Short mmCIF file of C-alpha atoms in Angstrom, two decimals:
data_model
loop_
_atom_site.label_atom_id
_atom_site.label_comp_id
_atom_site.label_asym_id
_atom_site.label_seq_id
_atom_site.Cartn_x
_atom_site.Cartn_y
_atom_site.Cartn_z
CA MET A 557 124.84 103.41 122.22
CA SER A 558 121.70 102.01 121.79
CA LEU A 559 119.54 101.25 118.53
CA ASP A 560 116.81 104.66 119.06
CA ASN A 561 120.06 106.95 119.54
CA ILE A 562 121.38 106.08 115.99
CA THR A 563 118.28 106.32 114.27
CA THR A 564 118.16 109.97 115.74
CA ILE A 565 121.04 111.06 114.68
CA ILE A 566 120.66 109.57 111.09
CA LYS A 567 117.15 112.00 111.40
CA ASP A 568 118.94 115.11 112.61
CA ILE A 569 121.68 114.61 109.50
CA ILE A 570 118.82 113.73 107.42
CA ASP A 571 116.79 116.47 108.17
CA ILE A 572 120.13 119.44 107.89
CA CYS A 573 120.65 118.01 104.90
CA LEU A 574 117.70 118.68 103.27
CA VAL A 575 117.31 122.12 105.02
CA TRP A 576 120.69 123.42 103.61
CA ILE A 577 119.74 121.52 100.07
CA GLY A 578 116.13 123.44 100.10
CA ILE A 579 118.75 127.03 101.07
CA TYR A 580 120.93 126.19 98.75
CA PHE A 581 118.68 125.54 95.60
CA ILE A 582 116.68 128.39 97.24
CA LEU A 583 120.27 131.21 97.15
CA LYS A 584 120.80 129.50 93.91
CA SER A 585 117.73 130.79 92.17
CA ILE A 586 117.64 134.04 93.36
CA LYS A 587 121.27 134.54 91.83
CA SER A 588 120.41 133.55 88.50
CA ASN A 589 116.65 135.97 88.56
CA VAL A 590 118.33 139.59 88.79
CA LYS A 591 115.18 140.88 90.66
CA PHE A 592 115.26 138.80 93.29
CA THR A 593 119.03 139.40 93.32
CA LEU A 594 118.13 142.85 94.40
CA ILE A 595 115.80 142.41 96.95
CA PHE A 596 117.82 140.19 98.62
CA LYS A 597 120.64 142.63 98.53
CA GLY A 598 117.95 145.21 100.55
CA ILE A 599 117.22 142.81 103.11
CA ILE A 600 119.99 142.25 104.07
CA ILE A 601 120.93 146.09 104.46
CA ILE A 602 117.75 146.58 105.70
CA VAL A 603 118.80 144.01 108.61
CA ILE A 604 122.75 145.78 109.38
CA VAL A 605 121.85 149.05 109.91
CA LYS A 606 118.77 147.22 112.11
CA LEU A 607 121.93 145.37 113.70
CA LEU A 608 123.78 148.95 113.46
CA SER A 609 120.28 151.07 115.16
CA ASP A 610 120.17 148.67 118.40
CA ALA A 611 124.10 148.81 119.17
CA PHE A 612 123.97 151.97 119.25
CA ASP A 613 120.59 153.27 120.51
CA LEU A 614 118.99 155.34 117.88
CA THR A 615 115.40 155.04 118.84
CA THR A 616 113.99 155.93 115.61
CA ILE A 617 115.61 154.99 112.55
CA GLY A 618 115.44 151.36 115.51
CA LEU A 619 111.35 151.86 115.16
CA LEU A 620 110.89 152.36 112.03
CA LEU A 621 112.78 149.86 110.65
CA GLU A 622 110.93 147.43 113.01
CA TYR A 623 107.98 148.46 111.27
CA VAL A 624 109.24 147.44 107.96
CA ILE A 625 111.14 144.15 109.05
CA MET A 626 107.30 143.06 111.00
CA TRP A 627 105.40 144.01 107.53
CA GLY A 628 107.94 144.25 105.11
CA PRO A 629 107.38 140.50 104.15
CA LEU A 630 103.57 140.83 103.29
CA ALA A 631 104.61 144.09 101.48
CA LEU A 632 107.12 141.54 99.19
CA ILE A 633 104.88 138.94 98.98
CA ILE A 634 102.42 140.91 97.16
CA ILE A 635 104.57 143.95 94.82
CA PHE A 636 107.37 140.73 93.91
CA GLN A 637 104.00 138.63 93.45
CA PRO A 638 105.75 137.30 89.19
CA GLU A 639 109.35 137.24 91.41
CA ILE A 640 108.26 134.96 93.20
CA ARG A 641 106.32 132.68 90.95
CA SER A 642 109.11 133.32 88.58
CA VAL A 643 111.60 131.10 91.86
CA LEU A 644 109.37 128.96 92.70
CA GLU A 645 109.22 128.14 88.46
CA GLN A 646 112.60 128.02 88.28
CA LEU A 647 112.60 125.67 90.36
CA GLY A 648 110.70 123.50 89.53
CA ARG A 649 112.77 123.58 86.49
CA SER A 650 116.25 123.11 88.04
CA GLN A 651 118.62 120.45 86.59
CA LEU A 652 120.44 118.10 89.11
CA LEU A 653 122.84 117.67 85.27
CA GLY A 654 122.08 119.93 82.78
CA ARG A 655 122.86 118.51 79.24
CA HIS A 656 126.24 120.12 78.58
CA LYS A 657 127.84 119.01 82.12
CA VAL A 658 128.19 115.79 79.95
CA LEU A 659 130.07 116.77 77.42
CA THR A 660 133.48 116.26 76.47
CA ILE A 661 136.15 118.58 75.22
CA SER A 662 135.83 117.57 72.11
CA GLN A 663 132.01 117.49 71.45
CA ARG A 664 132.04 121.33 73.03
CA GLU A 665 135.45 122.55 71.19
CA LYS A 666 132.68 121.26 68.45
CA ILE A 667 129.23 123.33 69.02
CA VAL A 668 130.91 126.08 69.98
CA TYR A 669 133.03 125.80 66.28
CA GLU A 670 129.79 125.61 64.00
CA ILE A 671 128.00 128.18 66.14
CA GLY A 672 131.30 130.24 65.34
CA LEU A 673 131.36 129.57 61.68
CA ALA A 674 127.40 129.91 61.09
CA LEU A 675 127.80 133.36 63.90
CA GLU A 676 130.48 134.54 60.47
CA TYR A 677 128.25 134.14 58.07
CA LEU A 678 125.32 135.42 59.48
CA LYS A 679 127.56 139.13 60.98
CA LYS A 680 129.43 138.92 57.06
CA HIS A 681 125.71 139.15 55.87
CA ARG A 682 123.72 140.43 58.70
CA ILE A 683 121.56 137.70 59.08
CA GLY A 684 119.34 138.25 62.47
CA ALA A 685 119.67 134.77 64.74
CA LEU A 686 118.93 134.54 68.11
CA ILE A 687 120.52 131.15 70.13
CA VAL A 688 119.85 130.33 73.30
CA ILE A 689 122.09 127.21 74.74
CA GLU A 690 120.37 125.21 78.20
CA ARG A 691 122.47 124.74 81.05
CA ASP A 692 121.40 124.12 84.28
CA THR A 693 117.59 125.66 83.90
CA SER A 694 115.48 123.60 81.96
CA LEU A 695 114.11 125.16 78.72
CA SER A 696 111.35 122.51 77.75
CA ASP A 697 108.20 124.63 79.13
CA TYR A 698 109.74 126.90 75.72
CA ILE A 699 110.63 123.84 73.46
CA GLU A 700 106.34 122.44 74.31
CA ARG A 701 105.86 126.03 72.32
CA SER A 702 108.08 125.63 69.34
CA LYS A 703 109.47 124.05 66.65
CA LYS A 704 111.05 120.24 67.57
CA LEU A 705 114.02 119.37 65.57
CA TYR A 706 116.48 117.42 67.78
CA ALA A 707 119.61 117.63 64.82
CA GLU A 708 122.62 117.74 65.21
CA ILE A 709 124.28 121.10 65.67
CA SER A 710 126.01 122.25 62.17
CA ASN A 711 126.05 125.98 61.21
CA GLU A 712 124.11 124.48 57.67
CA LEU A 713 122.09 123.69 59.95
CA LEU A 714 121.70 127.60 61.54
CA VAL A 715 122.16 129.23 58.67
CA ALA A 716 119.73 127.99 56.62
CA ILE A 717 116.88 128.47 60.02
CA PHE A 718 118.00 132.08 60.27
CA PHE A 719 117.76 132.33 57.10
CA PRO A 720 114.99 135.54 55.30
CA ASP A 721 111.73 134.41 54.65
CA ASN A 722 112.40 131.11 56.71
CA PRO A 723 109.08 130.73 58.46
CA LEU A 724 111.26 130.18 61.81
CA HIS A 725 114.15 132.87 61.39
CA ASP A 726 111.57 135.04 63.44
CA GLY A 727 112.27 132.93 66.80
CA GLY A 728 115.15 131.98 68.65
CA VAL A 729 117.11 128.40 68.48
CA ILE A 730 117.69 126.38 71.37
CA ILE A 731 120.29 124.25 72.22
CA GLN A 732 120.26 121.46 74.69
CA GLY A 733 124.02 119.95 74.94
CA ASP A 734 125.28 118.90 71.24
CA LYS A 735 121.42 119.31 69.50
CA ILE A 736 119.46 121.48 68.24
CA THR A 737 116.15 120.90 69.96
CA SER A 738 114.18 123.40 68.24
CA ALA A 739 113.64 126.38 66.58
CA GLY A 740 111.44 129.13 66.19
CA ALA A 741 111.00 129.86 70.12
CA VAL A 742 109.06 132.84 71.59
CA PHE A 743 110.89 133.93 75.09
CA PRO A 744 109.58 136.65 76.91
CA THR A 745 111.12 139.95 76.38
CA THR A 746 113.26 141.95 79.09
CA VAL A 747 110.91 144.99 81.28
CA GLU A 748 114.38 146.00 82.14
CA MET A 749 115.22 149.58 82.37
CA LYS A 750 118.59 149.90 82.46
CA PHE A 751 119.20 148.94 78.62
CA SER A 752 119.14 151.04 76.04
CA LYS A 753 115.48 151.96 74.41
CA ARG A 754 117.19 150.84 71.20
CA LEU A 755 118.04 146.99 71.54
CA GLY A 756 115.26 145.05 69.60
CA THR A 757 112.92 142.19 70.56
CA ARG A 758 115.69 139.88 69.38
CA HIS A 759 118.03 141.67 72.63
CA ARG A 760 115.38 141.84 75.06
CA ALA A 761 114.54 138.23 74.09
CA ALA A 762 117.95 137.05 74.60
CA ILE A 763 117.71 139.57 78.50
CA GLY A 764 114.54 138.02 79.13
CA ILE A 765 115.01 134.83 79.39
CA SER A 766 118.61 134.98 80.98
CA GLU A 767 116.51 136.55 83.79
CA GLU A 768 114.58 133.68 84.25
CA SER A 769 116.61 130.89 83.43
CA ASP A 770 121.56 130.79 83.69
CA ALA A 771 121.25 129.92 79.30
CA ILE A 772 123.62 131.48 76.77
CA ALA A 773 121.63 133.94 74.85
CA ILE A 774 123.57 134.09 71.78
CA ILE A 775 122.65 137.45 69.48
CA VAL A 776 122.87 138.45 65.16
CA SER A 777 121.90 141.80 65.49
CA GLU A 778 119.62 142.29 61.92
CA GLU A 779 120.73 146.22 61.69
CA THR A 780 123.87 146.16 61.95
CA GLY A 781 125.17 142.97 62.06
CA ARG A 782 126.62 142.38 65.90
CA ILE A 783 127.41 140.17 68.34
CA SER A 784 126.09 139.44 71.75
CA ILE A 785 125.41 137.39 74.14
CA ALA A 786 123.79 137.86 77.44
CA ILE A 787 124.28 135.98 80.42
CA ASN A 788 122.44 136.19 83.92
CA GLY A 789 120.15 139.35 82.82
CA ASP A 790 123.71 141.20 81.37
CA LEU A 791 124.02 141.79 77.99
CA ASN A 792 127.85 141.96 76.90
CA TYR A 793 127.74 143.71 73.53
CA ASN A 794 129.49 144.50 69.74
CA LEU A 795 132.06 141.44 70.72
CA SER A 796 134.33 140.05 68.15
CA VAL A 797 133.06 136.14 66.66
CA ASP A 798 136.71 135.18 68.53
CA GLU A 799 135.10 136.60 71.77
CA ALA A 800 131.99 135.23 71.62
CA LYS A 801 133.88 131.76 70.93
CA MET A 802 135.65 131.90 73.89
CA MET A 803 133.21 133.71 75.81
CA ILE A 804 130.62 130.52 74.98
CA LEU A 805 133.16 128.15 75.47
CA GLU A 806 134.06 129.02 78.94
CA GLU A 807 130.34 128.93 79.95
CA LEU A 808 129.80 125.72 79.16
CA LYS A 809 132.60 124.07 81.05
CA PRO A 810 131.38 122.59 84.27
CA LYS A 811 132.06 124.90 87.34
CA LYS A 812 134.47 122.15 89.03
CA THR A 813 136.25 121.87 85.78
CA ALA A 814 136.17 125.32 84.94
CA GLU A 815 138.09 125.84 88.65
CA PHE A 816 140.01 122.76 88.02
CA ASP A 817 142.15 124.17 84.48
CA TYR A 818 142.46 127.66 86.69
CA GLU A 819 144.52 125.69 89.80
CA ILE A 820 146.08 123.41 87.09
CA GLU A 821 147.22 127.26 84.86
CA GLN A 822 148.44 128.97 88.21
CA GLU A 823 150.50 125.97 89.03
CA ASP A 824 152.03 126.10 85.84
CA GLY A 825 152.72 129.40 86.09
CA ASP A 826 154.62 129.01 89.46
CA GLU A 827 156.78 126.43 87.89
CA ASP A 828 157.79 128.87 85.43
CA GLU A 829 158.51 131.08 87.65
#
């Protein structure tokens, strides 16, 4: 095999790898954006119906779908311009290695322990709070517009930040890795109509940031003291402190670690049988 052939093969491999990496990050961004997920599902349904219409020779529906496929991309770009911009921004904020992935098991448990103690106090005294934990999607844009702290995570500090009359208690706290990076952060509120109109600004801001990123957003209601967690645009409402701690700990686990732990549990279960 000549040197030119080897060079050509290497170039082809690099070319294919770059294409797959691009597709991976696009699909990952679509998955973490609720609106784009719905658009993606709609496109798949249209393609499937088009294939079925061709297979069964359904002329009218096939003709209509041809027009949809022809002009659909242009219409999507015009109608969903904000969502497309959001995905592109999200791609730019994506980190190859989120800080939560390099935490040791003891560090993760300590973070959850301190947050759990804070949640108990905040829930008991009905103090409103919004705690956002960064994962793979960078929250640097929101950190820049908030009050930077870079302090060790402790339940005392979290309670102090959200204590009434504190200048920072209305905004959200951002946690990166094992540090409280900033406080007083302002997040976009969700515009989804599926959520109750009775939800306050904190809950809507938590859902909003979970729609735009893969962050874990923890909310304590000022009116009821109830704890909720927003992840990937979904709201887990009225959790106990223990349920919240378990959910946070599970979500902070790197995916490979979580899968490995599950496999170990399955093997242990098989041995017991």
